[in-house]
Amino acid sequence: MKTDLQRLTFIILKPFILFIILSLSIFAFLSLQATTRRPPPSPDLPSDLKIRPGYSSYDSYLQRQLNKTLNPKLRHIWTTRDWDRKVSKFAQFFSDLQRRDLISNSSRSLCIGARVGQEVAALQRIGVENSVGIDLVPYPPLVIKGDFHHQPFRDGSFDFEFSNVFDHALYPWKFVGEVERTLTRGGVCVLHVLLSRRADKYSANDLFSVKPLEEMFKKSELIEVRSIDGFGLDTEVVFRKIRN
């Protein structure tokens, strides 16, 4: 009789035991997922650099950036009406950098956040043939797929890197770290940034002076800052990598 009672008790409790085991397994899995998707720890950022709130995960940040990059209307404008105007303007910027000996025709060059590759086309137009862009969405042959927080290149791959999307970096210190990692020693990075006001609605950070850039470029020296009129951006900042 006692054995039958124990058997009956086990039969009744078995579904509950299985439920508890399954629940604990699911909880452990979700906890592991949350840990692996947790943003990297933020260093103490200068007061002149603000990270915009509102991103629950890195995936939500990427999706917001893709909402702009994949917008069919914008991509049509970038490849038609805007193409010649922007390629010509970028070519002027890069030609001026050539005259200042900051880039040469033999420079291995990278354009970061290049969308459809107007910057790359401009570099090739002025004779810098070994040029490529990266963006979340590729646009071959000018732009390959790549995340500027995790550049898909080996250390020291480039002599010159250009970007006008620093404000789109959710982790600016990682953006800068990847630039310095993939630049060769003596290589040049040119950033076009906005300092006078908040950037557009897709921006992930707001920069109000050059000081935060100086602090984050730990392996480089600041060699130039000047005012520009660059598609809504107002300042050109130039760094040269001086140590590995």
mmCIF file of C-alpha atoms in Angstrom:
data_model
loop_
_atom_site.group_PDB
_atom_site.id
_atom_site.type_symbol
_atom_site.label_atom_id
_atom_site.label_comp_id
_atom_site.label_asym_id
_atom_site.label_seq_id
_atom_site.Cartn_x
_atom_site.Cartn_y
_atom_site.Cartn_z
ATOM 1 C CA MET A 1 0.000 0.000 0.000
ATOM 2 C CA LYS A 2 2.826 2.358 0.902
ATOM 3 C CA THR A 3 4.593 1.577 -2.379
ATOM 4 C CA ASP A 4 1.441 2.299 -4.359
ATOM 5 C CA LEU A 5 1.057 5.620 -2.574
ATOM 6 C CA GLN A 6 4.653 6.603 -3.353
ATOM 7 C CA ARG A 7 4.155 5.644 -6.974
ATOM 8 C CA LEU A 8 0.968 7.715 -7.191
ATOM 9 C CA THR A 9 2.674 10.682 -5.554
ATOM 10 C CA PHE A 10 5.543 10.494 -8.067
ATOM 11 C CA ILE A 11 3.098 10.331 -11.000
ATOM 12 C CA ILE A 12 1.271 13.413 -9.722
ATOM 13 C CA LEU A 13 4.458 15.394 -9.027
ATOM 14 C CA LYS A 14 6.345 14.401 -12.192
ATOM 15 C CA PRO A 15 4.780 17.080 -14.483
ATOM 16 C CA PHE A 16 5.576 19.773 -11.905
ATOM 17 C CA ILE A 17 9.182 18.612 -11.576
ATOM 18 C CA LEU A 18 9.622 18.614 -15.359
ATOM 19 C CA PHE A 19 8.049 22.078 -15.532
ATOM 20 C CA ILE A 20 10.495 23.438 -12.943
ATOM 21 C CA ILE A 21 13.504 21.906 -14.736
ATOM 22 C CA LEU A 22 12.366 23.311 -18.092
ATOM 23 C CA SER A 23 11.726 26.754 -16.581
ATOM 24 C CA LEU A 24 15.178 26.859 -15.012
ATOM 25 C CA SER A 25 16.761 25.831 -18.327
ATOM 26 C CA ILE A 26 14.935 28.575 -20.216
ATOM 27 C CA PHE A 27 15.876 31.142 -17.574
ATOM 28 C CA ALA A 28 19.540 30.138 -17.776
ATOM 29 C CA PHE A 29 19.483 30.392 -21.593
ATOM 30 C CA LEU A 30 17.873 33.842 -21.561
ATOM 31 C CA SER A 31 20.333 35.041 -18.932
ATOM 32 C CA LEU A 32 23.232 33.873 -21.109
ATOM 33 C CA GLN A 33 21.754 35.643 -24.148
ATOM 34 C CA ALA A 34 21.333 38.850 -22.194
ATOM 35 C CA THR A 35 24.943 38.631 -21.059
ATOM 36 C CA THR A 36 26.314 38.091 -24.564
ATOM 37 C CA ARG A 37 24.287 41.032 -25.970
ATOM 38 C CA ARG A 38 25.204 43.383 -23.131
ATOM 39 C CA PRO A 39 26.907 46.568 -24.417
ATOM 40 C CA PRO A 40 30.641 46.882 -23.728
ATOM 41 C CA PRO A 41 31.472 48.920 -20.644
ATOM 42 C CA SER A 42 31.630 52.624 -21.335
ATOM 43 C CA PRO A 43 34.769 54.501 -20.349
ATOM 44 C CA ASP A 44 34.473 57.834 -18.601
ATOM 45 C CA LEU A 45 33.569 60.075 -21.519
ATOM 46 C CA PRO A 46 34.355 63.795 -21.643
ATOM 47 C CA SER A 47 31.423 66.113 -21.035
ATOM 48 C CA ASP A 48 31.662 67.321 -24.650
ATOM 49 C CA LEU A 49 30.612 63.908 -25.983
ATOM 50 C CA LYS A 50 27.107 62.627 -25.247
ATOM 51 C CA ILE A 51 25.787 59.166 -26.107
ATOM 52 C CA ARG A 52 22.115 59.335 -27.003
ATOM 53 C CA PRO A 53 19.835 57.131 -24.893
ATOM 54 C CA GLY A 54 17.056 54.904 -26.154
ATOM 55 C CA TYR A 55 18.803 51.774 -27.439
ATOM 56 C CA SER A 56 17.800 48.644 -25.515
ATOM 57 C CA SER A 57 20.427 46.529 -27.294
ATOM 58 C CA TYR A 58 23.050 46.659 -29.998
ATOM 59 C CA ASP A 59 20.562 44.996 -32.338
ATOM 60 C CA SER A 60 18.077 47.831 -31.822
ATOM 61 C CA TYR A 61 20.836 50.322 -32.638
ATOM 62 C CA LEU A 62 21.743 48.440 -35.822
ATOM 63 C CA GLN A 63 18.102 48.267 -36.871
ATOM 64 C CA ARG A 64 17.717 52.031 -36.520
ATOM 65 C CA GLN A 65 20.795 52.620 -38.663
ATOM 66 C CA LEU A 66 19.488 50.156 -41.253
ATOM 67 C CA ASN A 67 16.168 51.997 -41.364
ATOM 68 C CA LYS A 68 18.043 54.877 -42.993
ATOM 69 C CA THR A 69 20.586 52.913 -44.998
ATOM 70 C CA LEU A 70 17.992 50.606 -46.576
ATOM 71 C CA ASN A 71 15.435 53.329 -47.267
ATOM 72 C CA PRO A 72 14.726 52.807 -51.007
ATOM 73 C CA LYS A 73 13.893 56.464 -51.611
ATOM 74 C CA LEU A 74 17.161 57.627 -50.046
ATOM 75 C CA ARG A 75 19.227 54.997 -51.863
ATOM 76 C CA HIS A 76 17.706 56.126 -55.171
ATOM 77 C CA ILE A 77 18.593 59.754 -54.405
ATOM 78 C CA TRP A 78 22.141 58.817 -53.338
ATOM 79 C CA THR A 79 22.783 56.924 -56.580
ATOM 80 C CA THR A 80 21.114 59.400 -58.979
ATOM 81 C CA ARG A 81 20.411 63.027 -58.133
ATOM 82 C CA ASP A 82 23.070 63.312 -55.395
ATOM 83 C CA TRP A 83 25.778 61.239 -57.044
ATOM 84 C CA ASP A 84 27.662 63.711 -59.244
ATOM 85 C CA ARG A 85 27.330 66.594 -56.789
ATOM 86 C CA LYS A 86 28.677 64.634 -53.829
ATOM 87 C CA VAL A 87 31.433 62.842 -55.743
ATOM 88 C CA SER A 88 32.647 66.217 -57.034
ATOM 89 C CA LYS A 89 32.556 67.764 -53.569
ATOM 90 C CA PHE A 90 34.397 64.836 -51.984
ATOM 91 C CA ALA A 91 36.970 64.995 -54.787
ATOM 92 C CA GLN A 92 37.625 68.643 -53.850
ATOM 93 C CA PHE A 93 38.156 67.690 -50.204
ATOM 94 C CA PHE A 94 40.520 64.850 -51.105
ATOM 95 C CA SER A 95 42.445 66.898 -53.680
ATOM 96 C CA ASP A 96 43.079 69.461 -50.967
ATOM 97 C CA LEU A 97 44.373 66.686 -48.689
ATOM 98 C CA GLN A 98 46.722 65.626 -51.493
ATOM 99 C CA ARG A 99 48.114 69.149 -51.741
ATOM 100 C CA ARG A 100 48.760 69.072 -47.982
ATOM 101 C CA ASP A 101 50.606 65.719 -48.330
ATOM 102 C CA LEU A 102 48.047 63.878 -46.204
ATOM 103 C CA ILE A 103 47.169 61.353 -48.899
ATOM 104 C CA SER A 104 48.887 60.142 -52.071
ATOM 105 C CA ASN A 105 47.895 58.103 -55.099
ATOM 106 C CA SER A 106 49.578 55.069 -53.548
ATOM 107 C CA SER A 107 47.680 55.298 -50.256
ATOM 108 C CA ARG A 108 45.640 52.266 -49.255
ATOM 109 C CA SER A 109 42.420 54.035 -48.352
ATOM 110 C CA LEU A 110 39.246 53.244 -46.445
ATOM 111 C CA CYS A 111 35.995 55.205 -46.290
ATOM 112 C CA ILE A 112 34.017 54.354 -43.152
ATOM 113 C CA GLY A 113 30.217 54.360 -43.326
ATOM 114 C CA ALA A 114 30.355 54.978 -47.062
ATOM 115 C CA ARG A 115 26.758 54.005 -47.941
ATOM 116 C CA VAL A 116 26.817 53.795 -51.756
ATOM 117 C CA GLY A 117 30.465 54.792 -52.138
ATOM 118 C CA GLN A 118 30.482 58.422 -53.247
ATOM 119 C CA GLU A 119 33.654 59.017 -51.201
ATOM 120 C CA VAL A 120 35.327 55.958 -52.732
ATOM 121 C CA ALA A 121 34.423 57.083 -56.244
ATOM 122 C CA ALA A 122 35.883 60.516 -55.446
ATOM 123 C CA LEU A 123 39.180 59.035 -54.249
ATOM 124 C CA GLN A 124 39.446 56.918 -57.370
ATOM 125 C CA ARG A 125 38.641 59.949 -59.525
ATOM 126 C CA ILE A 126 41.677 61.833 -58.166
ATOM 127 C CA GLY A 127 43.962 58.830 -58.644
ATOM 128 C CA VAL A 128 43.787 56.983 -55.308
ATOM 129 C CA GLU A 129 42.862 53.683 -56.917
ATOM 130 C CA ASN A 130 43.372 51.392 -53.916
ATOM 131 C CA SER A 131 40.253 52.593 -52.112
ATOM 132 C CA VAL A 132 37.260 50.821 -50.606
ATOM 133 C CA GLY A 133 34.329 51.642 -48.352
ATOM 134 C CA ILE A 134 32.525 49.757 -45.602
ATOM 135 C CA ASP A 135 28.916 50.018 -44.532
ATOM 136 C CA LEU A 136 26.283 47.822 -42.904
ATOM 137 C CA VAL A 137 24.806 47.368 -46.382
ATOM 138 C CA PRO A 138 27.305 46.644 -49.190
ATOM 139 C CA TYR A 139 27.238 48.443 -52.535
ATOM 140 C CA PRO A 140 29.708 46.541 -54.735
ATOM 141 C CA PRO A 141 32.231 47.113 -56.061
ATOM 142 C CA LEU A 142 32.811 50.332 -54.099
ATOM 143 C CA VAL A 143 31.489 49.340 -50.668
ATOM 144 C CA ILE A 144 31.767 46.033 -48.822
ATOM 145 C CA LYS A 145 29.800 44.937 -45.773
ATOM 146 C CA GLY A 146 31.340 45.969 -42.473
ATOM 147 C CA ASP A 147 30.552 47.367 -39.036
ATOM 148 C CA PHE A 148 32.783 50.277 -38.058
ATOM 149 C CA HIS A 149 32.738 49.058 -34.448
ATOM 150 C CA HIS A 150 34.380 45.830 -35.703
ATOM 151 C CA GLN A 151 36.245 46.550 -38.939
ATOM 152 C CA PRO A 152 36.747 43.389 -41.044
ATOM 153 C CA PHE A 153 40.430 44.099 -41.735
ATOM 154 C CA ARG A 154 43.824 43.148 -40.342
ATOM 155 C CA ASP A 155 45.935 45.479 -38.245
ATOM 156 C CA GLY A 156 47.750 48.135 -40.279
ATOM 157 C CA SER A 157 45.742 47.594 -43.471
ATOM 158 C CA PHE A 158 45.409 51.255 -44.480
ATOM 159 C CA ASP A 159 47.454 54.416 -44.932
ATOM 160 C CA PHE A 160 44.410 56.689 -44.980
ATOM 161 C CA GLU A 161 40.937 56.485 -43.436
ATOM 162 C CA PHE A 162 38.074 58.929 -43.888
ATOM 163 C CA SER A 163 34.663 59.167 -42.274
ATOM 164 C CA ASN A 164 31.819 61.637 -41.994
ATOM 165 C CA VAL A 165 29.643 59.354 -39.848
ATOM 166 C CA PHE A 166 31.387 59.553 -36.470
ATOM 167 C CA ASP A 167 28.095 60.790 -34.992
ATOM 168 C CA HIS A 168 26.498 57.431 -35.899
ATOM 169 C CA ALA A 169 28.838 55.492 -33.595
ATOM 170 C CA LEU A 170 27.076 54.121 -30.529
ATOM 171 C CA TYR A 171 30.478 53.307 -29.010
ATOM 172 C CA PRO A 172 32.764 56.136 -30.197
ATOM 173 C CA TRP A 173 35.777 54.722 -28.339
ATOM 174 C CA LYS A 174 35.421 51.470 -30.300
ATOM 175 C CA PHE A 175 35.059 53.413 -33.560
ATOM 176 C CA VAL A 176 38.340 55.209 -32.822
ATOM 177 C CA GLY A 177 40.033 52.051 -31.583
ATOM 178 C CA GLU A 178 39.260 50.268 -34.841
ATOM 179 C CA VAL A 179 40.562 53.204 -36.890
ATOM 180 C CA GLU A 180 43.852 53.155 -34.978
ATOM 181 C CA ARG A 181 44.087 49.364 -35.187
ATOM 182 C CA THR A 182 43.691 49.238 -38.973
ATOM 183 C CA LEU A 183 45.822 52.306 -39.728
ATOM 184 C CA THR A 184 49.480 51.755 -40.402
ATOM 185 C CA ARG A 185 51.974 53.716 -38.311
ATOM 186 C CA GLY A 186 52.236 57.137 -39.929
ATOM 187 C CA GLY A 187 48.773 56.718 -41.445
ATOM 188 C CA VAL A 188 46.245 59.542 -41.493
ATOM 189 C CA CYS A 189 42.629 59.644 -40.344
ATOM 190 C CA VAL A 190 40.346 62.477 -41.451
ATOM 191 C CA LEU A 191 36.985 62.980 -39.771
ATOM 192 C CA HIS A 192 34.265 65.408 -40.806
ATOM 193 C CA VAL A 193 32.142 66.170 -37.755
ATOM 194 C CA LEU A 194 29.464 68.563 -36.528
ATOM 195 C CA LEU A 195 30.327 70.651 -33.482
ATOM 196 C CA SER A 196 27.973 73.612 -33.661
ATOM 197 C CA ARG A 197 24.682 71.778 -33.014
ATOM 198 C CA ARG A 198 23.068 68.361 -32.574
ATOM 199 C CA ALA A 199 23.367 66.045 -35.557
ATOM 200 C CA ASP A 200 20.498 64.291 -37.345
ATOM 201 C CA LYS A 201 17.864 62.001 -35.841
ATOM 202 C CA TYR A 202 19.820 58.855 -36.750
ATOM 203 C CA SER A 203 22.924 59.988 -34.854
ATOM 204 C CA ALA A 204 23.929 57.944 -31.810
ATOM 205 C CA ASN A 205 26.164 60.576 -30.209
ATOM 206 C CA ASP A 206 26.621 64.341 -30.097
ATOM 207 C CA LEU A 207 30.079 65.923 -30.166
ATOM 208 C CA PHE A 208 30.536 69.501 -28.973
ATOM 209 C CA SER A 209 34.310 69.978 -29.212
ATOM 210 C CA VAL A 210 37.427 68.270 -30.569
ATOM 211 C CA LYS A 211 38.672 67.437 -27.050
ATOM 212 C CA PRO A 212 36.931 64.031 -26.798
ATOM 213 C CA LEU A 213 38.534 62.967 -30.085
ATOM 214 C CA GLU A 214 41.981 63.987 -28.820
ATOM 215 C CA GLU A 215 41.435 61.869 -25.711
ATOM 216 C CA MET A 216 40.194 58.800 -27.603
ATOM 217 C CA PHE A 217 42.908 58.817 -30.294
ATOM 218 C CA LYS A 218 45.489 57.459 -27.867
ATOM 219 C CA LYS A 219 48.006 56.317 -30.504
ATOM 220 C CA SER A 220 47.766 59.391 -32.719
ATOM 221 C CA GLU A 221 48.555 63.072 -32.718
ATOM 222 C CA LEU A 222 46.146 65.823 -33.726
ATOM 223 C CA ILE A 223 47.688 67.650 -36.650
ATOM 224 C CA GLU A 224 44.884 69.832 -38.045
ATOM 225 C CA VAL A 225 41.452 71.237 -37.240
ATOM 226 C CA ARG A 226 39.677 73.518 -39.675
ATOM 227 C CA SER A 227 36.201 74.695 -40.587
ATOM 228 C CA ILE A 228 34.498 73.182 -43.633
ATOM 229 C CA ASP A 229 31.143 73.083 -45.349
ATOM 230 C CA GLY A 230 30.685 69.348 -45.724
ATOM 231 C CA PHE A 231 27.090 68.274 -46.307
ATOM 232 C CA GLY A 232 25.890 69.659 -42.990
ATOM 233 C CA LEU A 233 29.161 69.006 -41.151
ATOM 234 C CA ASP A 234 31.278 71.964 -40.075
ATOM 235 C CA THR A 235 34.691 70.734 -38.905
ATOM 236 C CA GLU A 236 37.526 68.682 -40.405
ATOM 237 C CA VAL A 237 39.781 66.941 -37.861
ATOM 238 C CA VAL A 238 43.014 65.254 -38.937
ATOM 239 C CA PHE A 239 45.021 62.720 -36.912
ATOM 240 C CA ARG A 240 48.263 60.915 -37.696
ATOM 241 C CA LYS A 241 49.016 57.589 -36.027
ATOM 242 C CA ILE A 242 52.411 57.822 -34.339
ATOM 243 C CA ARG A 243 52.703 54.488 -32.497
ATOM 244 C CA ASN A 244 51.338 50.962 -32.648
#
